[in-house]
Every structure is written in C-alpha cells, then in structure tokens.
C-alpha cells in the first residue's frame, strides 16, 4: 500500500508539474469530528477512580499544490498533498497515569477550481484519499507502552478562496471523510470520520 501511495503521488505531482500554471503552499487551521471511543470506555470502566478526559477536535495543516489551466482560462485542475496534525486526546487517571492519542494524516486531493482572479472568490470541489496514522501511548503505574495503526480513507472537499493578490489567497474549506475509524485488536485508537472545516491561507508562485 505504501509503495502504491508513493507511486501515485509521484505521477500526480511531478508529471503534471511540467504543464503547471501555478504552484503554491498553504496553511490551514480547522476543527472536525473526533470520537476517542476507547478512552471513553476506559473512563466509564473506572467507576471508583477519578478521571479527566481532554478531547481536542482542532487540527493544523500544511499543503503543497499544483494547478494547470483547462480549456478555459478560468478553469483550473489542481492536485495537493498535505500534512495534518490533529490535537491530542488525553485521558488522565488519578493515581495511575494517562493515555494519550496522537493522530496525523497525509491527504492527497484532486480538485476543480473556477478561478475568478484577483479580488474575486474562486469556488472549488474535489476528492481524494487520506493516509491516517494514530499513535496511542499509555503510561500506567510507571510503565509506558506505545502502539500505532494506520489506515487509508477517502474524502470529499468543497470550498472557496478570495484572491487578495496574485500571490496570496484566504479561504474556507469543508471536508467529509469516510470510514476513518482506526482499530487494532478491538480497540478504537481514533475516529476522525465525518465533517471538518478549516480556514486556509495559500501563497501562489
């Protein structure tokens, strides 16, 4: 699977780059669905112990993109690869320790954009896949154990950006991710399925 993802990334990024009209980099801040099911189950089971569950639905992302013109100047086809870092979930168990979840994702998206130029809103829609990785770290009674699990999940995106200059655009992006529940040995390490939204800033060159 990993070799397939590397090959697909190479084809989508480096081959079209020869014909690209624009390339860019971006930043995004957002919030989305978050269900730390295993931590909730552990909290329910600890009926005689004081616990505190800190849930974090935020995320931060970086992305690189290429765009090239279709048959009309205002129509663009783009591809972007990102790196998303999700806020950690942490279950604190009084007198015993804590369990912490760290989740990362590499979203690869192909999108169509109606480019309305500088000082205009440009809407876009797209689809792609995300490679998720969740790391679960449990420190209980002085012992630390770490486990991880990865999964590929499809997603749809839609949004719009306002182009302030030829170089900078600010926008909003909505995403729906399908089946991003990561399980191992019956335990749900993370679940980022569902809707998310982000404020995006992109720099074009």
GROMACS .gro file of C-alpha atoms in nm:
model
  205
    1UNK     CA    1   0.000   0.000   0.000
    2UNK     CA    2   0.278   0.245   0.090
    3UNK     CA    3   0.459   0.180  -0.243
    4UNK     CA    4   0.132   0.239  -0.428
    5UNK     CA    5   0.080   0.572  -0.249
    6UNK     CA    6   0.436   0.685  -0.327
    7UNK     CA    7   0.394   0.596  -0.695
    8UNK     CA    8   0.056   0.774  -0.718
    9UNK     CA    9   0.198   1.083  -0.550
   10UNK     CA   10   0.486   1.091  -0.798
   11UNK     CA   11   0.258   1.064  -1.100
   12UNK     CA   12   0.013   1.329  -0.977
   13UNK     CA   13   0.275   1.579  -0.866
   14UNK     CA   14   0.586   1.558  -1.076
   15UNK     CA   15   0.446   1.466  -1.416
   16UNK     CA   16   0.184   1.748  -1.425
   17UNK     CA   17   0.437   1.996  -1.288
   18UNK     CA   18   0.582   2.042  -1.636
   19UNK     CA   19   0.248   2.188  -1.752
   20UNK     CA   20   0.153   2.368  -1.432
   21UNK     CA   21   0.048   2.733  -1.446
   22UNK     CA   22   0.068   2.784  -1.071
   23UNK     CA   23   0.215   2.610  -0.774
   24UNK     CA   24   0.179   2.707  -0.414
   25UNK     CA   25   0.197   2.627  -0.047
   26UNK     CA   26  -0.068   2.666   0.218
   27UNK     CA   27  -0.153   2.665   0.586
   28UNK     CA   28  -0.482   2.569   0.746
   29UNK     CA   29  -0.643   2.572   1.089
   30UNK     CA   30  -0.960   2.379   1.150
   31UNK     CA   31  -1.193   2.170   1.362
   32UNK     CA   32  -1.361   1.840   1.289
   33UNK     CA   33  -1.527   1.524   1.414
   34UNK     CA   34  -1.343   1.344   1.693
   35UNK     CA   35  -1.451   1.032   1.881
   36UNK     CA   36  -1.193   0.887   2.127
   37UNK     CA   37  -1.413   0.583   2.191
   38UNK     CA   38  -1.158   0.366   2.372
   39UNK     CA   39  -1.074   0.648   2.612
   40UNK     CA   40  -1.444   0.700   2.683
   41UNK     CA   41  -1.482   0.327   2.751
   42UNK     CA   42  -1.186   0.331   2.989
   43UNK     CA   43  -1.336   0.632   3.165
   44UNK     CA   44  -1.671   0.454   3.205
   45UNK     CA   45  -1.499   0.147   3.347
   46UNK     CA   46  -1.303   0.346   3.607
   47UNK     CA   47  -1.607   0.393   3.832
   48UNK     CA   48  -1.403   0.401   4.153
   49UNK     CA   49  -1.122   0.621   4.019
   50UNK     CA   50  -1.117   0.992   3.941
   51UNK     CA   51  -1.057   1.054   3.569
   52UNK     CA   52  -1.041   1.351   3.332
   53UNK     CA   53  -1.080   1.326   2.955
   54UNK     CA   54  -0.944   1.611   2.743
   55UNK     CA   55  -1.084   1.593   2.389
   56UNK     CA   56  -0.934   1.806   2.113
   57UNK     CA   57  -1.116   1.850   1.781
   58UNK     CA   58  -0.873   2.100   1.631
   59UNK     CA   59  -0.604   2.041   1.370
   60UNK     CA   60  -0.324   2.222   1.191
   61UNK     CA   61  -0.215   2.152   0.835
   62UNK     CA   62   0.044   2.228   0.570
   63UNK     CA   63  -0.001   2.165   0.198
   64UNK     CA   64   0.173   2.192  -0.138
   65UNK     CA   65  -0.019   2.219  -0.466
   66UNK     CA   66  -0.001   2.239  -0.842
   67UNK     CA   67  -0.265   2.384  -1.075
   68UNK     CA   68  -0.289   2.392  -1.451
   69UNK     CA   69  -0.534   2.555  -1.692
   70UNK     CA   70  -0.805   2.359  -1.873
   71UNK     CA   71  -0.982   2.463  -2.194
   72UNK     CA   72  -1.088   2.799  -2.048
   73UNK     CA   73  -0.853   3.036  -1.869
   74UNK     CA   74  -1.072   3.050  -1.560
   75UNK     CA   75  -1.098   2.671  -1.518
   76UNK     CA   76  -0.818   2.506  -1.322
   77UNK     CA   77  -0.743   2.148  -1.231
   78UNK     CA   78  -0.528   2.109  -0.924
   79UNK     CA   79  -0.369   1.848  -0.704
   80UNK     CA   80  -0.246   1.900  -0.350
   81UNK     CA   81  -0.071   1.697  -0.084
   82UNK     CA   82  -0.100   1.793   0.281
   83UNK     CA   83   0.025   1.704   0.626
   84UNK     CA   84  -0.230   1.739   0.905
   85UNK     CA   85  -0.160   1.725   1.278
   86UNK     CA   86  -0.465   1.667   1.497
   87UNK     CA   87  -0.498   1.787   1.854
   88UNK     CA   88  -0.425   1.512   2.104
   89UNK     CA   89  -0.683   1.337   2.319
   90UNK     CA   90  -0.571   1.258   2.672
   91UNK     CA   91  -0.731   1.051   2.947
   92UNK     CA   92  -0.587   1.124   3.293
   93UNK     CA   93  -0.644   0.854   3.553
   94UNK     CA   94  -0.584   0.968   3.910
   95UNK     CA   95  -0.313   0.769   4.084
   96UNK     CA   96  -0.245   0.551   3.779
   97UNK     CA   97  -0.124   0.762   3.485
   98UNK     CA   98  -0.263   0.867   3.149
   99UNK     CA   99  -0.343   0.754   2.796
  100UNK     CA  100  -0.262   0.991   2.507
  101UNK     CA  101  -0.360   0.974   2.139
  102UNK     CA  102  -0.167   1.147   1.859
  103UNK     CA  103  -0.312   1.140   1.506
  104UNK     CA  104  -0.156   1.255   1.178
  105UNK     CA  105  -0.278   1.243   0.818
  106UNK     CA  106  -0.142   1.281   0.464
  107UNK     CA  107  -0.438   1.395   0.250
  108UNK     CA  108  -0.399   1.375  -0.129
  109UNK     CA  109  -0.671   1.566  -0.320
  110UNK     CA  110  -0.754   1.633  -0.686
  111UNK     CA  111  -0.984   1.933  -0.733
  112UNK     CA  112  -1.153   2.154  -0.992
  113UNK     CA  113  -1.150   2.531  -0.933
  114UNK     CA  114  -1.330   2.814  -1.106
  115UNK     CA  115  -1.058   3.080  -1.085
  116UNK     CA  116  -1.215   3.428  -1.083
  117UNK     CA  117  -0.885   3.609  -1.045
  118UNK     CA  118  -0.758   3.876  -0.810
  119UNK     CA  119  -1.018   4.036  -0.581
  120UNK     CA  120  -1.265   3.761  -0.657
  121UNK     CA  121  -1.399   3.446  -0.490
  122UNK     CA  122  -1.293   3.117  -0.652
  123UNK     CA  123  -1.500   2.808  -0.561
  124UNK     CA  124  -1.361   2.455  -0.581
  125UNK     CA  125  -1.467   2.092  -0.534
  126UNK     CA  126  -1.255   1.781  -0.513
  127UNK     CA  127  -1.198   1.428  -0.390
  128UNK     CA  128  -0.909   1.222  -0.266
  129UNK     CA  129  -0.767   0.988  -0.006
  130UNK     CA  130  -0.600   1.040   0.331
  131UNK     CA  131  -0.342   0.818   0.498
  132UNK     CA  132  -0.409   0.835   0.872
  133UNK     CA  133  -0.171   0.725   1.146
  134UNK     CA  134  -0.264   0.714   1.513
  135UNK     CA  135  -0.016   0.663   1.794
  136UNK     CA  136  -0.151   0.559   2.133
  137UNK     CA  137   0.073   0.599   2.437
  138UNK     CA  138  -0.028   0.463   2.778
  139UNK     CA  139   0.169   0.546   3.091
  140UNK     CA  140   0.014   0.345   3.373
  141UNK     CA  141   0.169   0.257   3.710
  142UNK     CA  142   0.509   0.376   3.589
  143UNK     CA  143   0.516   0.160   3.273
  144UNK     CA  144   0.487   0.313   2.925
  145UNK     CA  145   0.351   0.128   2.623
  146UNK     CA  146   0.321   0.267   2.270
  147UNK     CA  147   0.111   0.129   1.984
  148UNK     CA  148   0.027   0.265   1.640
  149UNK     CA  149  -0.202   0.187   1.349
  150UNK     CA  150  -0.251   0.335   1.000
  151UNK     CA  151  -0.543   0.342   0.759
  152UNK     CA  152  -0.638   0.493   0.422
  153UNK     CA  153  -0.977   0.668   0.398
  154UNK     CA  154  -1.147   0.859   0.110
  155UNK     CA  155  -1.271   1.217   0.139
  156UNK     CA  156  -1.464   1.489  -0.044
  157UNK     CA  157  -1.384   1.861  -0.024
  158UNK     CA  158  -1.556   2.187  -0.124
  159UNK     CA  159  -1.488   2.550  -0.053
  160UNK     CA  160  -1.387   2.888  -0.188
  161UNK     CA  161  -1.095   3.126  -0.157
  162UNK     CA  162  -1.063   3.501  -0.203
  163UNK     CA  163  -0.754   3.606  -0.402
  164UNK     CA  164  -0.625   3.930  -0.246
  165UNK     CA  165  -0.321   3.944  -0.476
  166UNK     CA  166  -0.162   3.717  -0.736
  167UNK     CA  167   0.042   3.570  -0.453
  168UNK     CA  168  -0.197   3.539  -0.156
  169UNK     CA  169  -0.547   3.393  -0.107
  170UNK     CA  170  -0.755   3.330   0.204
  171UNK     CA  171  -1.044   3.087   0.210
  172UNK     CA  172  -1.268   2.830   0.374
  173UNK     CA  173  -1.265   2.457   0.310
  174UNK     CA  174  -1.513   2.189   0.413
  175UNK     CA  175  -1.432   1.818   0.407
  176UNK     CA  176  -1.617   1.494   0.466
  177UNK     CA  177  -1.403   1.189   0.548
  178UNK     CA  178  -1.542   0.838   0.512
  179UNK     CA  179  -1.450   0.545   0.737
  180UNK     CA  180  -1.152   0.692   0.922
  181UNK     CA  181  -1.205   0.481   1.234
  182UNK     CA  182  -0.870   0.324   1.325
  183UNK     CA  183  -0.898  -0.003   1.520
  184UNK     CA  184  -0.645  -0.253   1.648
  185UNK     CA  185  -0.717  -0.568   1.849
  186UNK     CA  186  -1.073  -0.448   1.910
  187UNK     CA  187  -0.971  -0.108   2.046
  188UNK     CA  188  -1.060   0.214   1.864
  189UNK     CA  189  -0.742   0.421   1.859
  190UNK     CA  190  -0.909   0.719   1.689
  191UNK     CA  191  -1.202   0.815   1.471
  192UNK     CA  192  -1.182   1.130   1.258
  193UNK     CA  193  -1.467   1.031   1.025
  194UNK     CA  194  -1.724   1.292   0.931
  195UNK     CA  195  -1.725   1.665   0.870
  196UNK     CA  196  -1.441   1.910   0.925
  197UNK     CA  197  -1.386   2.272   0.832
  198UNK     CA  198  -1.076   2.486   0.802
  199UNK     CA  199  -0.959   2.840   0.744
  200UNK     CA  200  -0.692   2.830   0.472
  201UNK     CA  201  -0.417   3.064   0.363
  202UNK     CA  202  -0.234   2.994   0.035
  203UNK     CA  203   0.067   3.151  -0.131
  204UNK     CA  204   0.097   3.111  -0.510
  205UNK     CA  205   0.416   3.134  -0.717
   0.00000   0.00000   0.00000
